[in-house]
Amino acid sequence: MTTANNTRFNAEALSWDTNPDVLLATTLAHKAYLSHLPPPPTLSTYNVLDLGCGTGLLSLALAPSVRSLTAVDAADGMIAALQSKLASPSNPIKNVHPVCTLLTDPDDPLLALDPATQTPVPNRRFDLVVSHLVLHHIPDLPPLFQTIHGCLAPGGRVMVTDFEDFGPGARQFHPEAKMDGVERHGIRREEIRRVLEEAGFVDVKVETAFEMAKKVETEPGSGVMGPEVVFPFLICEGTRR
Ligand SMILES: C[S@@+](CC[C@H](N)C(=O)[O-])C[C@H]1O[C@@H](n2cnc3c(N)ncnc32)[C@H](O)[C@@H]1O
């Protein structure tokens, strides 16, 4: 990730949860993840890593369904927002551990704490890695998927969601003023499939997860939000042997 990204996400952290597009995308992604995951009691045994968790919208939605959830983000502003939600007296969720790190190493000692028991487990591995709306900020995808592969236990699965690069119209997903840190205008089916396979994943599937209508700028750079465009989102899955 780049410094531009970190600066941008720290600046956006406080208002992140007030963006209706972000909230809707999370709700739809959560539903898509659950429909691709085994039901409880299997799901209730999963130790999950949410990579690029932001303020924890998806982490907190998934947490009641799983054993533990380690929520990782490189932007300390995002992690501070999640910590403050977890510290709220009205928060019932106790199995989420927020971690501020730019994750590049599966053996990062910050991942060791088991949120369910609050004890460290060196070289901890996960049953599931999720990541939502993150890939379009990543300049080089193969190292990220190698890290994710390394974070999984044998038989563990990756499931990532992001909007699809369906052609030139995909650029409209972000207003021109918010292009800082946007490394690609969505993800491409064949590229992501190849990256997953080259990282060592098997049973790779890339499918449309949902579609989301979003207002876009009337003219690029106008700052005036006008017509709605429907953006397809992909869910990309693979299993570690
Ligand atoms: C667009 S935000 C999405 C946040 C959240 N998933 C959501 O949907 O609300 C992308 C986040 O990914 C984080 N990120 C990107 N690469 C990362 C990495 N390698 N390790 C940790 N965080 C990362 C950024 O800091 C940023 O907060």
Coordinates of N, CA and C and ligand atoms in Angstrom, one line a residue:
M1 N 0.8 -1.2 0.0 CA 0.0 0.0 0.0 C 0.9 1.3 0.0
T2 N 0.3 2.4 -0.5 CA 1.1 3.6 -0.6 C 0.9 4.5 0.5
T3 N 1.7 5.5 0.7 CA 1.5 6.5 1.8 C 0.3 7.3 1.5
A4 N 0.0 7.6 0.2 CA -1.2 8.3 -0.2 C -2.4 7.6 0.3
N5 N -2.4 6.3 0.2 CA -3.6 5.5 0.7 C -3.7 5.7 2.2
N6 N -2.6 5.6 2.9 CA -2.7 5.7 4.4 C -3.3 7.0 4.8
T7 N -2.7 8.1 4.2 CA -3.2 9.4 4.5 C -4.7 9.6 4.2
R8 N -5.1 9.0 3.1 CA -6.5 9.1 2.7 C -7.3 8.4 3.6
F9 N -7.0 7.2 4.0 CA -7.9 6.4 4.9 C -7.9 6.9 6.3
N10 N -6.8 7.5 6.8 CA -6.8 8.1 8.1 C -7.8 9.3 8.1
A11 N -7.7 10.1 7.0 CA -8.6 11.3 6.9 C -10.1 10.8 6.8
E12 N -10.3 9.7 6.1 CA -11.7 9.3 5.9 C -12.3 8.5 7.1
A13 N -11.5 8.1 8.0 CA -11.9 7.1 9.0 C -13.1 7.6 9.8
L14 N -13.1 8.9 10.2 CA -14.2 9.4 11.1 C -15.5 9.4 10.4
S15 N -15.5 9.7 9.0 CA -16.8 9.8 8.3 C -17.1 8.5 7.5
W16 N -16.3 7.5 7.6 CA -16.4 6.3 6.8 C -17.8 5.7 6.9
D17 N -18.3 5.5 8.2 CA -19.6 4.8 8.4 C -20.8 5.7 8.1
T18 N -20.6 7.0 7.7 CA -21.7 7.8 7.3 C -22.0 7.8 5.8
N19 N -21.1 7.1 5.1 CA -21.3 7.0 3.6 C -22.3 5.9 3.3
P20 N -23.5 6.2 2.7 CA -24.5 5.2 2.5 C -24.0 4.1 1.5
D21 N -23.1 4.5 0.5 CA -22.6 3.5 -0.4 C -21.8 2.5 0.3
V22 N -21.0 2.9 1.2 CA -20.1 2.0 2.0 C -21.0 1.0 2.8
L23 N -22.0 1.6 3.4 CA -22.9 0.8 4.3 C -23.6 -0.3 3.4
L24 N -24.2 0.2 2.3 CA -24.9 -0.7 1.4 C -24.0 -1.8 0.9
A25 N -22.8 -1.4 0.4 CA -21.8 -2.4 -0.1 C -21.5 -3.5 0.9
T26 N -21.3 -3.0 2.2 CA -21.0 -4.0 3.2 C -22.2 -4.9 3.5
T27 N -23.4 -4.4 3.5 CA -24.5 -5.3 3.8 C -24.6 -6.3 2.7
L28 N -24.4 -5.9 1.4 CA -24.6 -6.8 0.3 C -23.4 -7.8 0.3
A29 N -22.2 -7.4 0.7 CA -21.1 -8.3 0.7 C -21.2 -9.3 1.9
H30 N -21.7 -8.8 3.0 CA -21.9 -9.7 4.2 C -22.9 -10.9 3.7
K31 N -24.0 -10.5 3.1 CA -24.9 -11.5 2.6 C -24.3 -12.5 1.6
A32 N -23.4 -11.9 0.7 CA -22.8 -12.8 -0.3 C -21.8 -13.7 0.4
Y33 N -21.0 -13.2 1.4 CA -20.1 -14.1 2.1 C -20.9 -15.3 2.8
L34 N -22.0 -14.9 3.5 CA -22.7 -15.9 4.2 C -23.3 -17.0 3.3
S35 N -23.7 -16.5 2.1 CA -24.3 -17.5 1.1 C -23.2 -18.4 0.5
H36 N -21.9 -18.0 0.6 CA -20.8 -18.8 0.1 C -20.1 -19.7 1.2
L37 N -20.5 -19.4 2.4 CA -19.8 -20.1 3.6 C -20.7 -21.3 4.1
P38 N -20.1 -22.2 4.8 CA -21.0 -23.3 5.3 C -21.8 -22.7 6.5
P39 N -23.0 -23.2 6.8 CA -23.8 -22.7 7.9 C -23.2 -23.2 9.2
P40 N -23.6 -22.6 10.3 CA -23.3 -23.1 11.6 C -23.7 -24.6 11.7
P41 N -23.1 -25.5 12.5 CA -22.1 -25.2 13.4 C -20.7 -25.1 12.8
T42 N -20.5 -25.5 11.5 CA -19.1 -25.4 11.0 C -18.6 -23.9 11.0
L43 N -19.4 -23.0 10.5 CA -19.0 -21.6 10.5 C -18.6 -21.1 11.9
S44 N -19.3 -21.6 12.9 CA -19.1 -21.1 14.3 C -17.7 -21.5 14.8
T45 N -17.0 -22.4 14.1 CA -15.7 -22.9 14.5 C -14.6 -22.0 13.8
Y46 N -14.9 -21.2 12.9 CA -13.9 -20.5 12.0 C -13.2 -19.4 12.8
N47 N -11.9 -19.4 12.6 CA -11.1 -18.2 12.9 C -10.9 -17.4 11.7
V48 N -11.3 -16.2 11.7 CA -11.3 -15.4 10.4 C -10.4 -14.2 10.5
L49 N -9.8 -13.8 9.4 CA -9.0 -12.6 9.3 C -9.7 -11.7 8.3
D50 N -9.9 -10.5 8.7 CA -10.5 -9.5 7.7 C -9.4 -8.6 7.4
L51 N -8.9 -8.7 6.1 CA -7.7 -7.9 5.7 C -8.2 -6.6 5.1
G52 N -7.8 -5.5 5.7 CA -8.2 -4.1 5.2 C -9.6 -3.9 5.7
C53 N -9.8 -4.1 7.1 CA -11.1 -4.1 7.7 C -11.7 -2.7 7.8
G54 N -10.9 -1.7 7.6 CA -11.4 -0.3 7.8 C -12.0 -0.1 9.2
T55 N -13.1 0.4 9.3 CA -13.7 0.7 10.7 C -14.4 -0.6 11.2
G56 N -14.3 -1.7 10.5 CA -14.8 -3.0 11.0 C -16.2 -3.2 10.7
L57 N -16.8 -2.6 9.6 CA -18.2 -2.8 9.3 C -18.4 -4.3 9.0
L58 N -17.6 -4.9 8.1 CA -17.8 -6.3 7.8 C -17.4 -7.2 8.9
S59 N -16.3 -6.8 9.6 CA -15.8 -7.6 10.7 C -16.9 -7.8 11.8
L60 N -17.6 -6.7 12.1 CA -18.6 -6.7 13.2 C -19.8 -7.5 12.7
A61 N -20.1 -7.4 11.4 CA -21.3 -8.2 10.9 C -21.0 -9.7 10.9
L62 N -19.8 -10.1 10.6 CA -19.4 -11.5 10.6 C -19.2 -12.1 11.9
A63 N -18.7 -11.3 12.9 CA -18.2 -11.8 14.1 C -19.2 -12.7 14.9
P64 N -20.5 -12.4 14.9 CA -21.4 -13.2 15.7 C -21.5 -14.6 15.1
S65 N -21.1 -14.8 13.8 CA -21.3 -16.1 13.1 C -20.1 -17.0 13.3
V66 N -18.9 -16.4 13.8 CA -17.7 -17.2 13.7 C -17.0 -17.3 15.1
R67 N -16.0 -18.1 15.2 CA -15.3 -18.3 16.6 C -14.6 -17.0 16.9
S68 N -13.7 -16.5 16.0 CA -12.9 -15.3 16.3 C -12.7 -14.6 15.0
L69 N -12.5 -13.3 15.2 CA -12.2 -12.4 14.0 C -11.1 -11.5 14.3
T70 N -10.0 -11.6 13.5 CA -8.9 -10.7 13.6 C -9.0 -9.6 12.5
A71 N -9.1 -8.4 12.9 CA -9.5 -7.3 12.0 C -8.2 -6.4 11.8
V72 N -7.7 -6.5 10.5 CA -6.4 -5.9 10.3 C -6.5 -4.7 9.3
D73 N -5.9 -3.6 9.7 CA -5.9 -2.5 8.7 C -4.6 -1.7 8.9
A74 N -4.1 -1.1 7.9 CA -2.8 -0.4 7.9 C -3.0 1.0 8.4
A75 N -4.3 1.5 8.3 CA -4.5 2.9 8.7 C -5.0 3.0 10.2
D76 N -4.1 3.7 11.0 CA -4.4 3.7 12.4 C -5.8 4.4 12.7
G77 N -6.2 5.4 11.8 CA -7.5 6.0 12.0 C -8.6 5.0 11.9
M78 N -8.5 4.1 11.0 CA -9.6 3.1 10.8 C -9.6 2.2 12.0
I79 N -8.4 1.8 12.5 CA -8.4 0.8 13.6 C -8.9 1.6 14.9
A80 N -8.6 2.8 15.0 CA -9.0 3.6 16.2 C -10.6 3.6 16.2
A81 N -11.2 3.8 15.0 CA -12.6 3.8 14.9 C -13.2 2.5 15.3
L82 N -12.6 1.4 14.9 CA -13.1 0.1 15.3 C -12.9 -0.1 16.8
Q83 N -11.7 0.3 17.3 CA -11.5 0.1 18.8 C -12.6 0.8 19.6
S84 N -12.9 2.0 19.1 CA -13.9 2.8 19.9 C -15.3 2.1 19.8
K85 N -15.6 1.5 18.7 CA -16.9 0.7 18.7 C -16.8 -0.5 19.6
L86 N -15.7 -1.2 19.7 CA -15.6 -2.3 20.5 C -15.6 -2.0 22.0
A87 N -15.1 -0.7 22.3 CA -15.0 -0.3 23.7 C -16.4 0.3 24.2
S88 N -17.3 0.5 23.3 CA -18.6 1.0 23.7 C -19.3 0.1 24.7
P89 N -19.9 0.7 25.7 CA -20.6 -0.2 26.7 C -21.8 -1.0 26.1
S90 N -22.3 -0.5 25.0 CA -23.4 -1.2 24.4 C -23.0 -2.3 23.4
N91 N -21.6 -2.4 23.2 CA -21.2 -3.4 22.2 C -21.2 -4.8 22.9
P92 N -21.9 -5.8 22.2 CA -22.0 -7.1 22.8 C -20.9 -8.0 22.2
I93 N -20.1 -7.5 21.2 CA -19.2 -8.4 20.5 C -17.8 -8.5 21.2
K94 N -17.4 -9.7 21.6 CA -16.2 -9.9 22.4 C -15.1 -10.7 21.6
N95 N -15.4 -11.1 20.4 CA -14.4 -12.0 19.7 C -13.7 -11.4 18.6
V96 N -13.6 -10.0 18.6 CA -12.9 -9.3 17.5 C -11.6 -8.7 18.1
H97 N -10.5 -8.9 17.4 CA -9.2 -8.3 17.8 C -8.8 -7.4 16.7
P98 N -8.7 -6.0 17.0 CA -8.3 -5.1 15.9 C -6.7 -5.0 15.9
V99 N -6.1 -5.0 14.7 CA -4.7 -5.0 14.6 C -4.3 -3.9 13.6
C100 N -3.4 -3.0 14.0 CA -3.0 -2.0 13.0 C -1.6 -2.4 12.4
T101 N -1.6 -2.9 11.2 CA -0.4 -3.3 10.5 C -0.6 -3.3 9.0
L102 N 0.4 -3.0 8.3 CA 0.4 -3.3 6.8 C 0.8 -4.7 6.7
L103 N -0.2 -5.6 6.4 CA 0.1 -7.0 6.5 C 0.9 -7.4 5.3
T104 N 2.1 -7.9 5.5 CA 2.9 -8.5 4.4 C 3.5 -9.8 4.8
D105 N 3.4 -10.1 6.1 CA 4.0 -11.4 6.6 C 3.0 -12.2 7.4
P106 N 2.7 -13.4 6.9 CA 1.8 -14.3 7.7 C 2.2 -14.6 9.1
D107 N 3.5 -14.4 9.4 CA 4.0 -14.7 10.8 C 4.1 -13.4 11.5
D108 N 3.5 -12.3 11.1 CA 3.4 -11.0 11.8 C 3.0 -11.3 13.2
P109 N 3.8 -11.0 14.2 CA 3.5 -11.4 15.6 C 2.1 -10.7 16.1
L110 N 1.7 -9.6 15.4 CA 0.5 -9.0 15.8 C -0.7 -9.8 15.5
L111 N -0.6 -10.9 14.7 CA -1.7 -11.7 14.4 C -1.9 -12.9 15.4
A112 N -0.9 -13.0 16.3 CA -0.8 -14.2 17.2 C -2.0 -14.3 18.2
L113 N -2.5 -13.1 18.6 CA -3.5 -13.2 19.7 C -4.7 -13.9 19.3
D114 N -5.2 -14.9 20.0 CA -6.5 -15.5 19.7 C -7.6 -14.7 20.4
P115 N -8.4 -14.0 19.6 CA -9.4 -13.1 20.3 C -10.4 -13.9 21.2
A116 N -10.6 -15.2 20.9 CA -11.6 -15.9 21.7 C -11.1 -16.3 23.1
T117 N -9.7 -16.5 23.2 CA -9.2 -16.8 24.5 C -8.3 -15.7 25.1
Q118 N -8.0 -14.7 24.2 CA -7.1 -13.7 24.6 C -5.7 -14.2 25.0
T119 N -5.3 -15.3 24.3 CA -3.9 -15.8 24.5 C -3.2 -15.8 23.2
P120 N -1.9 -15.6 23.2 CA -1.1 -15.7 22.0 C -0.9 -17.1 21.5
V121 N -1.0 -17.3 20.2 CA -0.7 -18.5 19.5 C 0.3 -18.2 18.4
P122 N 1.6 -18.4 18.7 CA 2.6 -18.0 17.6 C 2.3 -18.7 16.3
N123 N 2.6 -18.0 15.2 CA 2.3 -18.5 13.9 C 0.9 -19.0 13.6
R124 N 0.0 -18.2 14.2 CA -1.4 -18.6 14.1 C -1.9 -18.6 12.6
R125 N -2.7 -19.5 12.3 CA -3.3 -19.6 10.9 C -4.8 -19.5 11.0
F126 N -5.4 -19.1 9.9 CA -6.9 -18.8 9.8 C -7.6 -19.8 8.9
D127 N -8.9 -20.0 9.2 CA -9.8 -20.8 8.4 C -10.3 -20.1 7.2
L128 N -10.4 -18.7 7.4 CA -11.0 -17.9 6.3 C -10.3 -16.5 6.3
V129 N -9.9 -16.0 5.2 CA -9.5 -14.6 5.0 C -10.6 -13.9 4.1
V130 N -11.1 -12.9 4.7 CA -12.1 -12.1 3.8 C -11.4 -10.7 3.6
S131 N -11.9 -10.0 2.6 CA -11.3 -8.7 2.3 C -12.3 -8.0 1.3
H132 N -12.8 -6.9 1.7 CA -13.9 -6.2 1.0 C -13.5 -4.8 0.6
L133 N -13.6 -4.5 -0.7 CA -13.3 -3.1 -1.2 C -11.9 -2.7 -1.0
V134 N -11.0 -3.7 -1.0 CA -9.5 -3.4 -0.7 C -8.7 -3.6 -2.0
L135 N -9.0 -4.5 -2.8 CA -8.1 -4.9 -4.0 C -7.9 -3.7 -4.9
H136 N -8.9 -2.8 -5.1 CA -8.7 -1.7 -6.0 C -7.7 -0.7 -5.5
H137 N -7.3 -0.9 -4.2 CA -6.2 0.0 -3.7 C -4.8 -0.6 -3.7
I138 N -4.7 -1.8 -4.2 CA -3.5 -2.6 -4.1 C -2.7 -2.5 -5.5
P139 N -1.5 -1.9 -5.5 CA -0.8 -1.7 -6.7 C -0.4 -3.1 -7.4
D140 N 0.0 -4.0 -6.5 CA 0.5 -5.3 -7.1 C -0.2 -6.4 -6.3
L141 N -1.1 -7.1 -7.0 CA -1.9 -8.1 -6.4 C -1.2 -9.4 -6.0
P142 N -0.2 -9.9 -6.8 CA 0.3 -11.2 -6.4 C 0.9 -11.3 -5.0
P143 N 1.7 -10.3 -4.5 CA 2.2 -10.4 -3.2 C 1.1 -10.4 -2.1
L144 N 0.0 -9.7 -2.3 CA -1.1 -9.7 -1.4 C -1.7 -11.1 -1.2
F145 N -1.9 -11.8 -2.4 CA -2.5 -13.1 -2.3 C -1.5 -14.2 -1.8
Q146 N -0.2 -13.9 -2.0 CA 0.8 -14.8 -1.4 C 0.7 -14.7 0.1
T147 N 0.6 -13.4 0.6 CA 0.5 -13.2 2.1 C -0.8 -13.9 2.6
I148 N -1.9 -13.7 1.9 CA -3.2 -14.3 2.3 C -3.0 -15.9 2.3
H149 N -2.4 -16.4 1.3 CA -2.2 -17.9 1.2 C -1.4 -18.3 2.5
G150 N -0.4 -17.6 2.8 CA 0.4 -17.9 3.9 C -0.3 -17.8 5.3
C151 N -1.3 -17.0 5.3 CA -2.1 -16.8 6.6 C -3.1 -17.9 6.8
L152 N -3.4 -18.7 5.8 CA -4.4 -19.7 5.9 C -3.9 -21.1 6.4
A153 N -4.7 -21.8 7.2 CA -4.4 -23.1 7.6 C -4.7 -24.0 6.3
P154 N -4.1 -25.2 6.3 CA -4.4 -26.1 5.2 C -5.9 -26.3 5.1
G155 N -6.5 -26.2 3.9 CA -8.0 -26.3 3.8 C -8.7 -25.0 4.0
G156 N -8.0 -24.0 4.4 CA -8.6 -22.7 4.7 C -8.9 -22.0 3.4
R157 N -9.9 -21.0 3.5 CA -10.3 -20.4 2.2 C -10.2 -18.9 2.2
V158 N -9.9 -18.3 1.1 CA -10.0 -16.9 0.9 C -11.3 -16.5 0.2
M159 N -11.9 -15.4 0.6 CA -13.0 -14.9 -0.1 C -12.9 -13.4 -0.1
V160 N -12.8 -12.8 -1.3 CA -12.6 -11.4 -1.4 C -13.7 -10.8 -2.3
T161 N -14.1 -9.6 -2.0 CA -15.1 -8.9 -2.8 C -14.7 -7.5 -3.2
D162 N -14.9 -7.2 -4.4 CA -14.6 -5.8 -4.9 C -15.4 -5.5 -6.1
F163 N -15.5 -4.3 -6.6 CA -16.3 -4.0 -7.8 C -15.5 -4.5 -9.0
E164 N -16.2 -4.8 -10.1 CA -15.6 -5.4 -11.2 C -15.2 -4.3 -12.2
D165 N -14.0 -4.5 -12.8 CA -13.6 -3.6 -13.9 C -14.3 -4.1 -15.2
F166 N -15.5 -3.5 -15.5 CA -16.3 -4.0 -16.6 C -16.0 -3.2 -17.9
G167 N -15.1 -2.3 -17.8 CA -14.8 -1.5 -19.0 C -14.6 0.0 -18.5
P168 N -14.5 0.9 -19.5 CA -14.2 2.3 -19.1 C -15.2 2.9 -18.1
G169 N -16.5 2.5 -18.1 CA -17.5 3.0 -17.1 C -17.1 2.7 -15.7
A170 N -16.3 1.7 -15.4 CA -15.9 1.4 -14.1 C -15.2 2.5 -13.4
R171 N -14.5 3.4 -14.1 CA -13.8 4.5 -13.6 C -14.7 5.4 -12.8
Q172 N -16.0 5.4 -13.1 CA -16.9 6.4 -12.5 C -17.2 5.9 -11.0
F173 N -16.8 4.8 -10.6 CA -17.0 4.3 -9.3 C -16.6 5.3 -8.2
H174 N -15.4 5.9 -8.5 CA -14.9 7.0 -7.6 C -15.0 8.4 -8.3
P175 N -15.5 9.4 -7.6 CA -15.4 10.7 -8.1 C -13.9 11.1 -8.4
E176 N -13.7 12.0 -9.4 CA -12.3 12.3 -9.7 C -11.5 12.8 -8.5
A177 N -12.1 13.5 -7.6 CA -11.4 14.0 -6.4 C -11.0 12.9 -5.4
K178 N -11.5 11.7 -5.6 CA -11.2 10.6 -4.7 C -10.3 9.6 -5.4
M179 N -9.6 9.9 -6.4 CA -8.8 9.0 -7.1 C -7.4 8.7 -6.4
D180 N -7.0 9.5 -5.5 CA -5.8 9.3 -4.7 C -5.8 7.9 -4.1
G181 N -4.8 7.1 -4.4 CA -4.8 5.8 -3.8 C -5.6 4.7 -4.5
V182 N -6.3 5.1 -5.6 CA -7.0 4.1 -6.4 C -6.1 3.6 -7.4
E183 N -5.7 2.3 -7.3 CA -4.7 1.7 -8.1 C -5.3 1.1 -9.4
R184 N -6.6 0.7 -9.3 CA -7.2 0.1 -10.5 C -8.7 0.4 -10.4
H185 N -9.4 0.4 -11.5 CA -10.8 0.7 -11.5 C -11.6 -0.6 -11.5
G186 N -11.5 -1.3 -10.3 CA -12.1 -2.5 -10.1 C -11.2 -3.7 -10.5
I187 N -11.7 -4.9 -10.3 CA -10.9 -6.1 -10.5 C -11.4 -6.8 -11.8
R188 N -10.5 -7.5 -12.4 CA -10.9 -8.3 -13.6 C -10.9 -9.7 -13.4
R189 N -12.0 -10.4 -13.9 CA -12.2 -11.8 -13.6 C -11.0 -12.7 -13.9
E190 N -10.5 -12.5 -15.1 CA -9.4 -13.5 -15.5 C -8.1 -13.2 -14.8
E191 N -7.9 -11.9 -14.5 CA -6.6 -11.5 -13.8 C -6.6 -12.1 -12.4
I192 N -7.8 -11.9 -11.7 CA -7.8 -12.3 -10.3 C -7.8 -13.9 -10.2
R193 N -8.4 -14.5 -11.2 CA -8.3 -16.0 -11.2 C -6.9 -16.5 -11.3
R194 N -6.2 -15.8 -12.3 CA -4.8 -16.2 -12.5 C -3.9 -15.9 -11.3
V195 N -4.1 -14.8 -10.6 CA -3.3 -14.4 -9.4 C -3.6 -15.4 -8.3
L196 N -4.8 -15.8 -8.1 CA -5.2 -16.8 -7.1 C -4.5 -18.1 -7.4
E197 N -4.6 -18.6 -8.6 CA -4.0 -19.9 -9.0 C -2.5 -19.8 -8.8
E198 N -1.9 -18.7 -9.2 CA -0.4 -18.6 -9.1 C 0.0 -18.5 -7.7
A199 N -0.8 -18.0 -6.8 CA -0.5 -18.0 -5.4 C -0.6 -19.3 -4.7
G200 N -1.2 -20.3 -5.5 CA -1.2 -21.7 -5.0 C -2.6 -22.1 -4.5
F201 N -3.6 -21.3 -4.8 CA -5.0 -21.7 -4.4 C -5.6 -22.7 -5.4
V202 N -6.4 -23.6 -4.8 CA -7.2 -24.5 -5.7 C -8.6 -24.2 -5.5
D203 N -9.4 -24.9 -6.4 CA -10.9 -24.7 -6.4 C -11.2 -23.2 -6.5
V204 N -10.5 -22.5 -7.4 CA -10.7 -21.1 -7.6 C -12.0 -20.8 -8.3
K205 N -12.8 -19.9 -7.8 CA -14.1 -19.5 -8.4 C -14.1 -17.9 -8.4
V206 N -14.5 -17.4 -9.5 CA -14.8 -15.9 -9.5 C -16.1 -15.7 -10.1
E207 N -17.0 -15.1 -9.3 CA -18.4 -15.0 -9.7 C -18.9 -13.6 -9.4
T208 N -20.0 -13.2 -10.1 CA -20.7 -12.0 -9.7 C -21.4 -12.2 -8.3
A209 N -21.1 -11.4 -7.3 CA -21.7 -11.6 -6.0 C -23.0 -10.8 -5.9
F210 N -23.0 -9.6 -6.4 CA -24.2 -8.7 -6.3 C -23.9 -7.5 -7.3
E211 N -25.0 -6.8 -7.4 CA -24.9 -5.5 -8.2 C -25.3 -4.4 -7.3
M212 N -24.7 -3.2 -7.4 CA -25.0 -2.1 -6.6 C -25.1 -0.8 -7.4
A213 N -26.3 -0.1 -7.3 CA -26.4 1.1 -8.0 C -25.8 2.2 -7.1
K214 N -25.1 3.1 -7.8 CA -24.4 4.2 -7.0 C -24.4 5.5 -7.9
K215 N -24.7 6.6 -7.2 CA -24.6 7.9 -8.0 C -23.2 8.2 -8.4
V216 N -23.1 8.7 -9.7 CA -21.7 9.0 -10.2 C -21.8 10.5 -10.6
E217 N -20.6 11.1 -10.8 CA -20.5 12.5 -11.2 C -21.2 12.7 -12.6
T218 N -21.9 13.8 -12.7 CA -22.5 14.2 -14.0 C -21.5 14.3 -15.1
E219 N -20.3 14.9 -14.8 CA -19.2 15.0 -15.7 C -18.0 14.6 -14.8
P220 N -17.0 13.9 -15.4 CA -15.8 13.6 -14.6 C -15.2 14.9 -14.0
G221 N -15.1 15.0 -12.7 CA -14.5 16.1 -12.0 C -15.4 17.2 -11.6
S222 N -16.7 17.1 -12.0 CA -17.7 18.1 -11.7 C -18.0 18.2 -10.2
G223 N -17.9 17.1 -9.5 CA -18.2 17.1 -8.1 C -19.7 17.0 -7.9
V224 N -20.5 17.1 -8.9 CA -21.9 17.0 -8.8 C -22.4 15.6 -9.1
M225 N -23.1 15.0 -8.1 CA -23.5 13.6 -8.2 C -24.8 13.6 -8.9
G226 N -24.9 12.8 -10.0 CA -26.1 12.8 -10.8 C -26.7 11.4 -11.0
P227 N -26.5 10.8 -12.2 CA -27.2 9.6 -12.5 C -26.6 8.4 -11.7
E228 N -27.5 7.4 -11.6 CA -27.0 6.1 -11.0 C -26.4 5.2 -12.0
V229 N -25.3 4.6 -11.7 CA -24.8 3.5 -12.5 C -24.8 2.2 -11.7
V230 N -25.1 1.1 -12.3 CA -25.0 -0.2 -11.6 C -23.6 -0.8 -11.7
F231 N -23.0 -1.1 -10.6 CA -21.7 -1.6 -10.6 C -21.8 -3.1 -10.1
P232 N -21.3 -4.0 -11.0 CA -21.2 -5.4 -10.5 C -20.0 -5.6 -9.5
F233 N -20.3 -6.4 -8.5 CA -19.2 -6.8 -7.6 C -18.9 -8.3 -7.8
L234 N -17.6 -8.6 -7.7 CA -17.2 -10.0 -7.8 C -16.9 -10.6 -6.4
I235 N -17.1 -11.9 -6.3 CA -16.6 -12.6 -5.1 C -15.6 -13.6 -5.7
C236 N -14.4 -13.6 -5.1 CA -13.3 -14.4 -5.6 C -12.9 -15.4 -4.5
E237 N -12.9 -16.6 -4.8 CA -12.7 -17.6 -3.8 C -11.6 -18.6 -4.1
G238 N -10.9 -19.1 -3.2 CA -9.9 -20.2 -3.4 C -9.6 -20.9 -2.1
T239 N -9.0 -22.1 -2.2 CA -8.8 -22.9 -1.0 C -7.3 -23.2 -0.9
R240 N -6.7 -23.1 0.3 CA -5.3 -23.5 0.4 C -5.3 -25.1 0.6
R241 N -4.5 -25.7 -0.2 CA -4.3 -27.2 -0.1 C -4.0 -27.6 1.2
Ligands
LIG1 C1 -11.6 1.1 0.8 S1 -11.0 0.6 2.5 C2 -12.2 -0.7 2.8 C3 -12.4 -0.8 4.3 C4 -13.5 -1.9 4.7 N1 -13.1 -3.2 4.1 C5 -14.8 -1.5 4.2 O1 -15.3 -2.1 3.2 O2 -15.5 -0.6 4.8 C6 -9.5 -0.3 2.2 C7 -8.7 -0.5 3.4 O3 -7.7 -1.5 3.2 C8 -6.6 -1.1 4.0 N2 -5.4 -1.9 3.5 C9 -5.0 -2.0 2.2 N3 -4.0 -2.9 2.1 C10 -3.7 -3.4 3.3 C11 -2.7 -4.3 3.9 N4 -1.8 -4.9 3.2 N5 -2.8 -4.5 5.2 C12 -3.7 -3.9 6.0 N6 -4.6 -3.0 5.5 C13 -4.6 -2.7 4.2 C14 -6.5 0.4 3.9 O4 -5.8 0.9 5.0 C15 -8.0 0.8 3.9 O5 -8.5 1.1 5.2

